[in-house]
Coordinates of C-alpha atoms and ligand atoms in Angstrom, one line a residue:
M1 CA 28.1 -4.7 -31.8
P2 CA 25.5 -1.7 -31.1
R3 CA 23.2 -2.6 -27.8
V4 CA 20.6 -1.7 -27.6
Y5 CA 17.6 -0.4 -25.3
L6 CA 14.2 -1.6 -26.2
E7 CA 11.3 -0.5 -24.1
T8 CA 8.2 -1.2 -24.3
F9 CA 4.3 0.7 -23.4
G10 CA 1.0 -0.4 -23.8
C11 CA -0.3 -4.1 -24.2
Q12 CA 0.3 -7.6 -24.1
M13 CA 0.1 -8.0 -28.2
N14 CA 3.2 -5.0 -27.9
E15 CA 5.1 -7.3 -25.2
L16 CA 5.2 -9.4 -27.6
D17 CA 6.2 -7.9 -30.6
S18 CA 9.0 -6.9 -28.6
Q19 CA 10.1 -9.7 -27.5
L20 CA 10.2 -11.4 -31.0
V21 CA 12.2 -8.1 -32.2
S22 CA 14.7 -8.4 -29.2
S23 CA 14.7 -12.6 -29.9
Q24 CA 15.5 -11.6 -34.1
L25 CA 18.2 -9.4 -33.1
R26 CA 19.8 -11.1 -30.7
T27 CA 20.7 -14.0 -32.9
L28 CA 22.0 -11.5 -35.1
G29 CA 24.8 -10.4 -32.6
Y30 CA 23.1 -7.2 -31.0
T31 CA 23.2 -7.2 -27.5
F32 CA 20.3 -5.6 -25.1
T33 CA 21.4 -2.9 -22.6
P34 CA 18.0 -1.5 -19.4
E35 CA 20.5 1.5 -19.6
S36 CA 19.0 3.9 -22.0
D37 CA 21.8 5.8 -21.8
Q38 CA 24.5 3.0 -22.6
A39 CA 23.3 2.4 -25.9
D40 CA 24.3 3.0 -28.6
V41 CA 19.8 1.8 -30.2
V42 CA 16.8 3.2 -27.7
L43 CA 14.0 2.0 -29.3
Y44 CA 10.3 2.1 -28.5
N45 CA 7.8 -0.1 -29.0
T46 CA 4.8 2.7 -28.6
C47 CA 1.1 2.6 -27.9
S48 CA -1.7 4.8 -29.3
V49 CA -4.9 3.3 -28.1
R50 CA -4.8 6.6 -25.0
E51 CA -3.1 9.2 -25.5
H52 CA -1.0 9.5 -22.2
A53 CA 0.2 6.4 -23.5
E54 CA 1.7 9.1 -26.7
Q55 CA 2.6 11.5 -24.5
K56 CA 5.0 10.2 -22.5
V57 CA 6.9 8.5 -26.1
W58 CA 7.3 11.9 -27.6
S59 CA 8.8 13.3 -23.6
R60 CA 11.4 10.6 -24.5
L61 CA 12.1 11.8 -27.7
G62 CA 12.5 14.9 -26.7
E63 CA 14.9 14.3 -24.2
L64 CA 16.7 12.3 -26.6
A65 CA 17.6 14.9 -28.9
L66 CA 18.6 16.5 -26.5
R67 CA 20.9 13.2 -25.8
K68 CA 22.1 12.9 -29.6
A69 CA 23.6 16.1 -29.6
R70 CA 26.1 15.1 -27.2
Q71 CA 26.2 11.7 -29.0
P72 CA 25.6 12.0 -32.6
A73 CA 26.3 7.9 -33.5
L74 CA 23.4 6.9 -31.8
V75 CA 19.6 5.7 -33.2
V76 CA 17.3 6.2 -32.6
G77 CA 13.7 3.8 -33.9
V78 CA 10.2 4.0 -33.1
L79 CA 8.0 1.0 -33.4
G80 CA 4.5 0.5 -33.5
C81 CA 0.8 2.0 -33.0
M82 CA 2.4 5.2 -33.2
A83 CA 5.5 5.0 -35.4
E84 CA 1.9 4.1 -38.2
R85 CA -0.6 6.4 -37.1
E86 CA 1.7 9.1 -37.1
G87 CA 3.5 8.3 -40.0
E88 CA 7.0 10.5 -41.5
A89 CA 4.7 13.3 -39.9
L90 CA 6.5 11.7 -36.5
I91 CA 10.4 12.1 -38.5
K92 CA 9.2 15.6 -39.3
R93 CA 8.4 16.5 -35.4
M94 CA 11.3 14.5 -34.1
P95 CA 14.2 14.7 -37.0
V96 CA 16.0 12.6 -34.1
V97 CA 14.2 9.0 -34.9
D98 CA 16.8 7.5 -38.0
V99 CA 14.0 4.1 -37.6
L100 CA 10.3 4.2 -38.2
I101 CA 8.4 0.9 -38.1
G102 CA 4.4 -0.1 -38.2
P103 CA 3.6 -3.3 -36.5
A104 CA 3.0 -4.9 -38.7
E105 CA 6.2 -4.6 -40.7
L106 CA 8.5 -5.4 -37.6
D107 CA 10.0 -8.6 -39.4
K108 CA 12.2 -5.6 -40.9
L109 CA 13.8 -4.1 -38.2
P110 CA 17.4 -5.9 -38.2
G111 CA 17.4 -5.1 -42.1
L112 CA 16.3 -1.4 -41.2
L113 CA 17.6 -0.4 -38.5
D114 CA 21.7 -2.0 -40.3
N115 CA 21.2 0.4 -42.7
A116 CA 20.3 3.0 -40.1
L117 CA 23.2 1.9 -37.7
R118 CA 25.7 1.6 -41.4
T119 CA 24.5 5.3 -43.4
R120 CA 24.5 6.9 -39.7
A121 CA 28.7 5.4 -38.9
S122 CA 29.2 5.9 -43.2
L123 CA 27.9 9.8 -41.6
L124 CA 29.6 10.9 -39.1
S125 CA 32.5 9.4 -40.5
D126 CA 32.9 12.2 -43.2
E127 CA 35.2 15.1 -41.2
S128 CA 33.4 17.9 -41.8
V129 CA 30.6 16.6 -40.5
Q130 CA 32.3 15.1 -37.4
E131 CA 32.7 18.7 -37.2
L132 CA 29.3 19.9 -37.1
A133 CA 28.4 17.0 -34.5
A134 CA 31.7 19.2 -32.1
T135 CA 29.4 22.6 -33.3
P136 CA 28.0 23.0 -30.5
E137 CA 23.8 22.7 -31.4
D138 CA 22.5 26.3 -31.3
E139 CA 25.6 27.0 -33.4
K140 CA 24.9 24.3 -35.9
P141 CA 24.4 25.1 -39.7
D142 CA 22.1 22.6 -40.8
V143 CA 22.0 19.4 -39.8
S144 CA 19.8 17.2 -43.2
R145 CA 22.1 15.0 -44.4
L146 CA 23.1 14.0 -40.4
R147 CA 18.8 13.1 -40.9
S148 CA 19.4 11.1 -44.1
A149 CA 19.9 8.0 -41.8
R150 CA 16.5 7.6 -42.5
Q151 CA 14.3 4.5 -41.8
V152 CA 10.6 3.8 -43.1
A153 CA 8.6 0.5 -43.2
L154 CA 5.2 1.5 -43.0
H155 CA 1.7 -0.2 -43.5
G156 CA 0.3 3.0 -44.6
A157 CA 0.5 7.4 -44.4
G158 CA -0.5 6.9 -40.6
S159 CA -4.5 8.3 -40.1
H160 CA -3.2 11.6 -41.7
G161 CA -3.4 10.3 -44.4
T162 CA -4.8 7.8 -46.2
T163 CA -5.1 4.2 -45.5
N164 CA -3.5 2.1 -46.8
R165 CA -4.9 -2.0 -45.6
R166 CA -3.6 -4.9 -47.6
S167 CA -5.7 -6.6 -49.6
S168 CA -7.0 -10.3 -48.6
T169 CA -4.8 -11.8 -51.5
L170 CA -2.2 -9.2 -50.5
A171 CA -2.4 -10.3 -47.0
A172 CA -2.4 -13.3 -47.3
A173 CA 0.4 -14.0 -50.0
A174 CA 3.5 -11.2 -48.3
D175 CA 2.4 -12.9 -44.8
S176 CA 6.2 -11.9 -44.0
L177 CA 4.8 -11.1 -41.1
E178 CA 3.9 -14.4 -39.9
L179 CA 7.4 -15.3 -40.2
L180 CA 8.7 -13.4 -37.2
D181 CA 6.4 -15.7 -35.2
L182 CA 6.6 -18.8 -36.7
S183 CA 10.9 -17.8 -36.2
R184 CA 10.5 -17.0 -32.4
A185 CA 13.1 -18.7 -30.1
T186 CA 11.7 -21.0 -26.8
S187 CA 15.2 -21.1 -25.6
P188 CA 14.5 -20.6 -21.4
D189 CA 16.2 -17.9 -21.6
D190 CA 13.8 -16.2 -23.2
H191 CA 10.3 -17.2 -21.1
Q192 CA 9.8 -17.3 -17.3
G193 CA 8.1 -20.8 -17.6
S194 CA 5.0 -18.2 -19.8
A195 CA 5.0 -16.9 -23.0
Y196 CA 1.7 -15.7 -24.6
V197 CA 1.2 -16.7 -28.0
R198 CA -0.6 -15.0 -30.8
I199 CA -3.7 -16.3 -32.6
T200 CA -5.2 -13.1 -34.6
R201 CA -3.3 -9.8 -35.7
G202 CA -5.4 -6.2 -36.2
C203 CA -9.2 -5.8 -35.4
N204 CA -12.2 -5.7 -37.6
K205 CA -14.6 -4.4 -35.1
F206 CA -14.0 0.2 -35.1
C207 CA -15.6 1.0 -32.6
T208 CA -15.3 4.7 -33.1
Y209 CA -12.5 5.4 -30.4
C210 CA -10.4 3.0 -31.1
V211 CA -7.3 3.8 -33.1
V212 CA -6.2 0.1 -33.0
P213 CA -7.7 -1.4 -36.9
F214 CA -6.6 1.5 -37.9
T215 CA -2.5 1.3 -37.5
R216 CA -2.8 -3.0 -37.0
G217 CA -4.9 -3.1 -39.4
A218 CA -7.7 -5.4 -40.8
E219 CA -8.4 -9.0 -38.3
V220 CA -5.7 -11.6 -40.1
H221 CA -6.2 -15.6 -37.8
R222 CA -2.8 -17.7 -38.1
P223 CA -3.5 -21.3 -39.2
P224 CA -3.9 -22.4 -35.9
E225 CA -0.8 -25.2 -37.3
H226 CA 1.4 -22.9 -36.4
I227 CA -0.5 -22.0 -33.6
I228 CA 0.1 -25.2 -32.5
D229 CA 3.5 -26.2 -33.3
E230 CA 4.7 -22.2 -31.8
C231 CA 2.8 -24.4 -28.4
K232 CA 4.8 -27.7 -29.2
R233 CA 8.2 -25.8 -29.5
L234 CA 7.3 -23.5 -26.1
A235 CA 6.2 -26.7 -23.9
D236 CA 9.8 -27.9 -24.9
A237 CA 11.6 -25.3 -24.0
G238 CA 9.6 -25.8 -20.9
V239 CA 6.8 -23.2 -20.5
I240 CA 3.9 -24.5 -18.8
E241 CA 1.7 -21.2 -19.7
V242 CA 0.6 -19.8 -22.3
T243 CA -2.1 -16.7 -23.0
L244 CA -3.4 -16.2 -26.4
L245 CA -3.4 -13.2 -28.5
G246 CA -6.1 -11.5 -30.0
Q247 CA -7.3 -7.8 -30.1
T248 CA -11.4 -9.6 -30.2
V249 CA -10.3 -13.3 -29.0
N250 CA -12.8 -15.1 -29.1
H251 CA -13.7 -14.3 -32.4
Y252 CA -10.3 -16.5 -33.9
R253 CA -12.0 -18.8 -37.1
F254 CA -9.7 -20.3 -40.2
E255 CA -11.3 -21.4 -42.3
H256 CA -9.4 -24.4 -44.4
D257 CA -11.4 -24.6 -47.5
H258 CA -9.9 -21.1 -48.2
A259 CA -6.7 -21.3 -46.6
V260 CA -3.6 -20.7 -49.0
T261 CA -0.4 -22.0 -49.3
I262 CA 2.7 -20.3 -50.5
D263 CA 6.4 -22.7 -50.9
G264 CA 4.8 -25.2 -48.9
V265 CA 3.5 -22.8 -45.7
I266 CA 0.1 -21.9 -45.2
Q267 CA -0.3 -18.7 -45.1
P268 CA -2.7 -16.6 -42.2
Q269 CA -6.1 -15.3 -43.3
K270 CA -8.2 -12.2 -43.6
G271 CA -11.0 -12.4 -41.4
R272 CA -14.7 -11.7 -42.0
A273 CA -16.3 -8.3 -41.6
Y274 CA -17.9 -7.6 -38.9
T275 CA -21.1 -5.6 -39.9
H276 CA -23.9 -4.9 -38.1
K277 CA -26.5 -4.5 -41.5
H278 CA -27.9 -7.7 -41.2
G279 CA -29.4 -6.4 -37.5
I280 CA -28.4 -7.2 -34.6
H281 CA -28.8 -11.4 -34.4
H282 CA -26.1 -12.3 -37.6
D283 CA -23.3 -14.0 -36.5
P284 CA -20.6 -13.6 -39.1
Y285 CA -18.7 -16.9 -36.5
K286 CA -21.8 -18.9 -37.5
L287 CA -21.1 -22.6 -39.3
E288 CA -22.8 -22.7 -42.0
K289 CA -23.2 -26.7 -42.9
G290 CA -20.4 -28.6 -44.0
E291 CA -17.5 -26.1 -44.4
H292 CA -14.4 -27.5 -42.3
V293 CA -13.5 -24.2 -40.2
T294 CA -10.9 -24.3 -36.9
S295 CA -13.1 -22.5 -33.9
F296 CA -11.8 -20.4 -31.4
A297 CA -13.6 -23.7 -29.5
D298 CA -11.9 -26.2 -31.6
L299 CA -8.4 -24.2 -31.3
L300 CA -9.2 -24.4 -26.8
H301 CA -9.0 -27.7 -27.5
R302 CA -7.3 -29.3 -29.3
I303 CA -4.0 -27.4 -28.1
H304 CA -5.1 -28.7 -24.2
E305 CA -5.3 -32.1 -25.7
Q306 CA -2.2 -32.1 -28.1
V307 CA 0.1 -30.0 -25.7
P308 CA -0.3 -31.0 -22.0
A309 CA 2.8 -30.1 -20.7
I310 CA 1.0 -26.2 -21.1
K311 CA -0.9 -26.9 -17.9
R312 CA -2.5 -22.9 -17.3
L313 CA -3.8 -22.2 -20.7
R314 CA -5.8 -18.4 -20.4
F315 CA -6.7 -16.3 -23.7
V316 CA -6.6 -12.4 -24.0
T317 CA -9.2 -10.4 -24.8
S318 CA -12.7 -11.4 -25.4
F319 CA -15.6 -9.3 -26.9
P320 CA -18.0 -9.5 -25.7
R321 CA -20.5 -10.6 -29.0
S322 CA -19.9 -13.9 -30.7
F323 CA -19.0 -15.7 -27.4
G324 CA -20.5 -19.4 -27.2
D325 CA -21.6 -22.3 -25.4
D326 CA -19.1 -23.9 -27.2
I327 CA -15.6 -22.5 -25.7
L328 CA -17.6 -21.9 -22.7
Q329 CA -18.0 -25.7 -23.1
V330 CA -14.3 -26.1 -24.0
M331 CA -13.1 -24.4 -21.1
R332 CA -15.3 -26.1 -18.5
D333 CA -14.1 -30.0 -19.2
C334 CA -10.5 -28.8 -19.9
P335 CA -9.0 -29.1 -16.8
R336 CA -5.7 -26.9 -17.7
I337 CA -8.4 -24.5 -19.5
C338 CA -7.4 -21.2 -16.9
R339 CA -11.4 -20.1 -15.7
Y340 CA -11.0 -16.5 -16.6
L341 CA -12.1 -13.7 -19.2
H342 CA -11.5 -10.4 -19.1
V343 CA -14.5 -9.2 -21.4
P344 CA -14.3 -5.1 -21.7
A345 CA -18.1 -4.2 -21.2
Q346 CA -17.0 -0.7 -22.3
S347 CA -20.5 1.4 -20.4
G348 CA -23.1 0.2 -19.4
S349 CA -25.2 2.8 -21.2
D350 CA -26.8 1.6 -23.7
T351 CA -26.8 4.4 -25.5
M352 CA -23.5 5.5 -24.8
L353 CA -22.8 1.5 -26.0
R354 CA -24.7 2.6 -29.6
A355 CA -22.6 5.4 -29.9
M356 CA -18.6 3.4 -29.8
N357 CA -20.6 1.4 -32.5
R358 CA -20.0 -2.2 -29.8
G359 CA -22.6 -4.1 -31.6
Y360 CA -24.2 -5.6 -27.7
T361 CA -26.5 -3.1 -25.1
V362 CA -26.1 -4.2 -21.7
G363 CA -28.7 -6.1 -21.3
E364 CA -26.7 -8.8 -23.7
Y365 CA -23.6 -7.8 -22.0
L366 CA -24.8 -9.1 -18.7
E367 CA -26.8 -12.4 -20.5
F368 CA -23.5 -12.8 -21.3
I369 CA -22.0 -12.8 -17.8
D370 CA -24.7 -14.5 -16.2
R371 CA -24.4 -17.3 -19.1
A372 CA -20.3 -17.6 -18.2
R373 CA -20.7 -17.9 -14.6
S374 CA -23.4 -20.5 -15.2
F375 CA -20.3 -22.6 -17.2
L376 CA -17.6 -22.1 -14.8
H377 CA -18.2 -20.7 -11.6
Q378 CA -17.2 -23.0 -8.9
P379 CA -15.6 -21.7 -5.8
E380 CA -17.4 -24.7 -4.2
I381 CA -13.9 -27.3 -6.3
G382 CA -12.3 -24.9 -5.9
R383 CA -12.4 -22.7 -9.3
P384 CA -14.2 -19.9 -9.7
L385 CA -15.2 -17.7 -12.9
T386 CA -12.8 -14.7 -11.9
L387 CA -13.3 -11.6 -14.1
A388 CA -11.5 -8.0 -16.1
G389 CA -12.8 -5.2 -17.7
D390 CA -12.7 -2.1 -19.6
I391 CA -14.0 0.5 -19.8
I392 CA -13.8 3.9 -20.4
V393 CA -15.4 7.5 -18.5
G394 CA -16.9 10.5 -20.3
F395 CA -17.6 9.3 -24.2
P396 CA -18.6 11.8 -25.7
G397 CA -22.2 12.5 -24.8
E398 CA -22.4 11.5 -21.9
T399 CA -24.7 12.3 -19.3
D400 CA -23.8 11.6 -15.6
A401 CA -27.2 9.0 -15.9
D402 CA -25.0 7.2 -18.1
H403 CA -22.9 7.2 -15.6
Q404 CA -24.3 6.3 -12.8
A405 CA -25.1 3.2 -15.6
T406 CA -22.1 2.1 -15.9
A407 CA -21.8 2.0 -11.9
D408 CA -24.7 0.2 -11.7
L409 CA -22.2 -2.3 -14.1
L410 CA -19.6 -2.9 -12.5
R411 CA -21.9 -3.7 -8.5
R412 CA -23.7 -5.9 -11.5
V413 CA -20.6 -7.3 -13.1
R414 CA -17.7 -7.9 -9.7
Y415 CA -14.5 -7.4 -11.4
K416 CA -11.7 -9.5 -10.1
N417 CA -10.4 -5.4 -11.4
C418 CA -11.7 -3.2 -14.4
F419 CA -9.5 -1.2 -16.2
I420 CA -11.2 1.8 -16.1
F421 CA -10.1 4.9 -19.2
K422 CA -11.4 8.7 -19.4
Y423 CA -11.5 9.1 -23.2
S424 CA -9.2 10.7 -25.5
P425 CA -10.2 10.9 -28.5
R426 CA -8.0 9.3 -31.1
P427 CA -7.2 10.9 -34.5
G428 CA -8.0 10.3 -38.0
T429 CA -11.4 7.4 -35.7
I430 CA -14.7 7.7 -35.6
A431 CA -15.1 10.1 -32.0
E432 CA -12.8 11.9 -33.3
K433 CA -14.3 13.1 -36.5
N434 CA -18.1 12.4 -36.1
L435 CA -18.2 13.7 -32.7
V436 CA -17.9 16.1 -29.7
D437 CA -15.3 16.1 -27.2
D438 CA -17.8 17.2 -25.1
V439 CA -16.9 16.2 -21.7
P440 CA -15.0 17.9 -20.3
D441 CA -11.5 17.4 -18.3
E442 CA -12.4 17.7 -14.7
V443 CA -16.1 15.9 -14.8
K444 CA -13.8 12.9 -16.4
R445 CA -11.9 12.4 -13.6
R446 CA -14.6 12.7 -10.9
R447 CA -16.2 10.5 -12.9
N448 CA -13.3 7.9 -13.0
N449 CA -12.2 8.7 -9.3
E450 CA -16.3 7.5 -8.5
L451 CA -15.9 4.3 -10.8
L452 CA -12.6 3.6 -8.7
A453 CA -13.5 4.1 -6.3
I454 CA -16.9 1.9 -6.4
Q455 CA -13.6 -0.6 -8.3
N456 CA -11.8 -0.5 -5.3
T457 CA -14.6 -1.9 -2.7
I458 CA -15.0 -4.9 -5.1
S459 CA -12.2 -5.6 -5.9
D460 CA -11.3 -5.6 -2.0
E461 CA -14.7 -8.1 -1.9
V462 CA -13.3 -10.3 -4.3
S463 CA -9.6 -11.1 -2.9
R464 CA -11.2 -11.4 1.0
S465 CA -13.2 -14.5 -0.9
F466 CA -10.2 -15.7 -1.1
V467 CA -8.8 -15.9 2.1
G468 CA -8.2 -19.4 3.9
Q469 CA -9.0 -21.6 0.1
T470 CA -5.9 -23.6 -1.6
L471 CA -4.4 -22.3 -4.3
D472 CA -2.3 -23.4 -7.2
V473 CA 0.0 -20.4 -8.0
F474 CA 2.5 -20.1 -10.8
V475 CA 5.6 -18.3 -9.2
Q476 CA 6.6 -14.4 -11.7
G477 CA 9.3 -13.8 -9.9
L478 CA 10.3 -11.3 -7.2
S479 CA 7.6 -8.7 -5.2
R480 CA 6.6 -5.5 -7.0
K481 CA 8.7 -4.5 -3.4
E482 CA 11.3 -6.5 -3.6
Q483 CA 12.3 -5.0 -7.1
K484 CA 12.2 -1.7 -6.3
A485 CA 14.5 -2.3 -3.1
A486 CA 17.2 -4.2 -5.7
R487 CA 17.0 -1.5 -7.8
K488 CA 17.8 0.9 -5.3
V489 CA 20.4 -1.4 -3.9
D490 CA 21.9 -0.8 -7.5
A491 CA 21.7 2.2 -8.1
S492 CA 22.9 3.3 -4.7
G493 CA 26.3 1.5 -5.6
A494 CA 25.5 -1.1 -2.3
C495 CA 26.4 -4.0 -2.7
S496 CA 23.1 -7.0 -3.8
T497 CA 25.0 -10.1 -2.0
S498 CA 22.8 -11.6 0.8
P499 CA 24.4 -11.2 4.9
G500 CA 26.4 -14.6 3.7
G501 CA 28.5 -12.0 0.7
V502 CA 26.8 -14.0 -2.1
A503 CA 25.1 -12.6 -5.0
L504 CA 21.4 -13.4 -4.8
T505 CA 19.8 -13.3 -7.4
V506 CA 16.1 -14.5 -8.8
G507 CA 15.7 -14.6 -12.7
G508 CA 18.6 -12.7 -13.0
V509 CA 16.9 -9.5 -10.1
A510 CA 19.3 -8.9 -7.5
L511 CA 18.5 -9.2 -4.1
S512 CA 18.8 -6.5 -1.8
A513 CA 20.6 -7.7 1.1
R514 CA 18.2 -9.1 3.5
G515 CA 17.1 -9.3 7.1
K516 CA 16.7 -4.7 6.9
A517 CA 13.6 -4.0 8.2
E518 CA 12.2 -1.8 5.4
T519 CA 12.7 -4.3 2.7
S520 CA 9.1 -6.1 4.9
T521 CA 6.7 -7.4 3.0
D522 CA 4.0 -5.8 1.1
A523 CA 2.0 -7.2 3.3
A524 CA 4.0 -5.2 6.3
A525 CA 2.8 -2.0 4.3
M526 CA -0.1 -2.3 2.9
P527 CA -3.4 -2.2 4.4
S528 CA -4.4 -6.5 5.0
V529 CA -7.7 -7.6 6.4
G530 CA -8.7 -11.7 6.7
A531 CA -7.4 -13.8 9.8
D532 CA -3.4 -13.6 10.1
A533 CA -2.5 -10.4 9.2
G534 CA -0.2 -10.8 12.1
G535 CA 2.4 -14.0 10.2
A536 CA 3.8 -10.8 8.1
A537 CA 6.0 -9.6 11.9
E538 CA 8.1 -13.6 11.6
R539 CA 8.2 -13.7 7.4
R540 CA 10.1 -10.6 7.3
G541 CA 12.9 -10.8 6.4
A542 CA 12.8 -13.4 3.1
V543 CA 11.7 -13.0 0.1
Q544 CA 8.9 -12.4 -1.0
L545 CA 7.8 -13.8 -4.4
Q546 CA 4.7 -12.2 -6.2
G547 CA 2.5 -14.9 -8.1
R548 CA -0.3 -15.4 -10.4
T549 CA -4.0 -18.0 -9.8
E550 CA -5.6 -19.2 -12.6
G551 CA -8.1 -16.1 -12.1
D552 CA -4.6 -13.9 -13.1
L553 CA -5.2 -12.8 -9.1
I554 CA -1.4 -11.8 -7.9
V555 CA -0.7 -14.0 -5.2
L556 CA 2.4 -13.3 -2.3
F557 CA 4.5 -15.5 -0.5
E558 CA 7.8 -16.9 0.6
P559 CA 9.3 -20.0 -0.7
P560 CA 9.2 -22.2 2.1
T561 CA 13.1 -22.4 4.0
G562 CA 15.5 -23.9 3.1
V563 CA 14.0 -24.0 -0.6
A564 CA 15.8 -21.3 -3.3
P565 CA 13.9 -19.2 -4.8
D566 CA 15.0 -19.6 -8.0
S567 CA 14.0 -22.7 -8.2
M568 CA 10.4 -22.0 -7.8
L569 CA 10.5 -19.1 -10.2
G570 CA 8.3 -20.9 -13.9
Q571 CA 6.5 -23.7 -11.1
I572 CA 3.3 -23.9 -10.1
V573 CA 3.0 -24.2 -6.3
R574 CA 0.3 -24.4 -4.1
T575 CA -0.2 -22.4 -1.1
R576 CA -2.7 -21.5 1.9
I577 CA -4.4 -17.8 1.4
D578 CA -3.9 -16.3 4.7
H579 CA -5.1 -12.5 4.4
A580 CA -5.5 -10.3 1.3
S581 CA -5.9 -7.4 0.6
A582 CA -7.5 -5.3 -3.5
L583 CA -5.0 -5.7 -4.9
S584 CA -3.6 -8.8 -3.8
L585 CA -4.2 -12.0 -2.0
F586 CA -1.1 -12.9 0.5
G587 CA 0.2 -16.7 1.2
I588 CA 1.3 -19.6 2.4
V589 CA 3.3 -22.7 0.3
V590 CA 1.9 -25.8 1.5
Ligands
5AD601 N1 -9.7 6.6 -24.5 C1 -9.6 5.3 -23.8 N2 -9.9 4.8 -23.7 C2 -10.2 4.5 -24.7 N3 -9.7 2.6 -25.4 C3 -9.6 2.5 -26.4 N4 -9.2 3.6 -26.6 C4 -9.2 4.4 -26.4 C5 -9.8 6.2 -26.0 N5 -9.9 6.5 -27.5 C6 -8.9 1.6 -24.2 C7 -10.4 0.6 -24.4 C8 -9.8 0.0 -24.6 C9 -8.5 -0.5 -23.2 C10 -7.7 -1.5 -24.5 O1 -8.5 0.7 -23.3 O2 -11.8 0.4 -23.0 O3 -10.4 -1.9 -23.9
SF4_602 FE1 -10.6 -1.3 -31.2 FE2 -13.3 -2.1 -30.8 FE3 -11.3 -3.7 -31.8 FE4 -11.2 -4.0 -29.4 S1 -13.0 -4.7 -30.4 S2 -9.2 -2.9 -30.3 S3 -11.7 -1.6 -28.7 S4 -11.8 -1.8 -32.5

């Protein structure tokens, strides 16, 4: 059976898509390799949100074109947003690509991949083609026959052509993508105690800079029954942490009176249009009297009550508008719902927010943050609210005053971390069509660096505020440093065995030989703050693990003496934080 290499770019939604397609391919007998050059099939699950992510894929495809001349049987697939956005123009530019599948068509991958492999094999068994494949690249006459293995499944025509988004009836009736979510494998090999669960696909917001509504299509909410059932199945398989996914997760809404059932399966449901035409205070999410609706608050509550084996329930990404007190109340009253919100502001300037079509003002954003804090920030009981955000610098027309307003917003909100992106025009978006990208790159870079510096100081202070506290940590695996060291050892061919000669792995990742000074903890390598930084020295030589608090802060720690690191994976352990850096807390298991 062919070996597959699958690389994922971009967001958590893409990570989930990759998990779903790989478990589907595995059940069909495909095997996976972590090394691209050992694969018969190379798949890229791509992201179009920023130009940078796309550039990486273009350069990977360029490398594959050279490789395919040496390995003509290689099958290359581009999945996800870039496939959808570029459409067949992608194949024109990169004829190396055999399979092109948009994010709304991923369920078709097994069929199309099988076709591509068969067609390619039969083309290659043709003697003349074999000859052709053996001919040096610059002497090749025509490779068009080799290219006809192509398999394409796109939802629309990409943003270069007309977008052909599904009507609501069609979306409801023909939602085969729902089957991909429903058929997910839940064996312990497919997770390490933690899993994503999609609740909403697509987005209706049309922020002017954003390509997502074009690539992922209109907002579609999954039936609550399917979501809860998936959570139950995951919990039965040992998952104790679930992250619900949606582009605007708090806008989840399922109207039972309008539910469509086909062959006994409740179909996902199109979301409501999000427009400002009824005025800024119009809220399409407000319940009308007598409506039978599962709101986001209801969904959270139902999962919390019906699947108590899930010890941590969180969700991303929140939209700052229409985040009602009902959700905050459920978060406050349900102990297993994490007090963490990723709620991008994008800018601290009203002018920019308007140009971005975000639908709220800075004042309204801050009102929401204060409201969320008043419900959920309780450090005195060990449950502070932590916040994460996204900011775009250098959006068209952004002045120094707008930029300063964003710096003020960072100082006022005090995120534990905030992603800061330089604006890049995305083809087909409203901003790309109507606005001039007039902020020079060096200005974008300077503003980006200024905001990063401000945020770094804040992250450092937020981290420091946890020193001395006892926090529950969900154990994810080896720290990044350990993983890097393990990779280095693997690559150098050195043996990855413990000093006693026994292979040491954590979650399948081989560990480097212990006791070497250069594999000391991040604690020794990074500037640290707080008490007891000297503890690092005595910990040298032990394995360093990484976990997350309910507020998504990274905690690095070592297993207690005599405890096998593997036995801690996917579990929640209690740690005392003894020092901190801007990026990590350093804990001791208590
Ligand atoms: N340029 C820069 N950043 C962007 N984002 C989305 N579109 C763009 C763009 N065109 C950022 C936003 C969003 C995050 C996922 O990516 O901050 O929240
Ligand atoms: Fe893009 Fe805006 Fe939708 Fe987020 S809410 S995915 S930024 S259009």
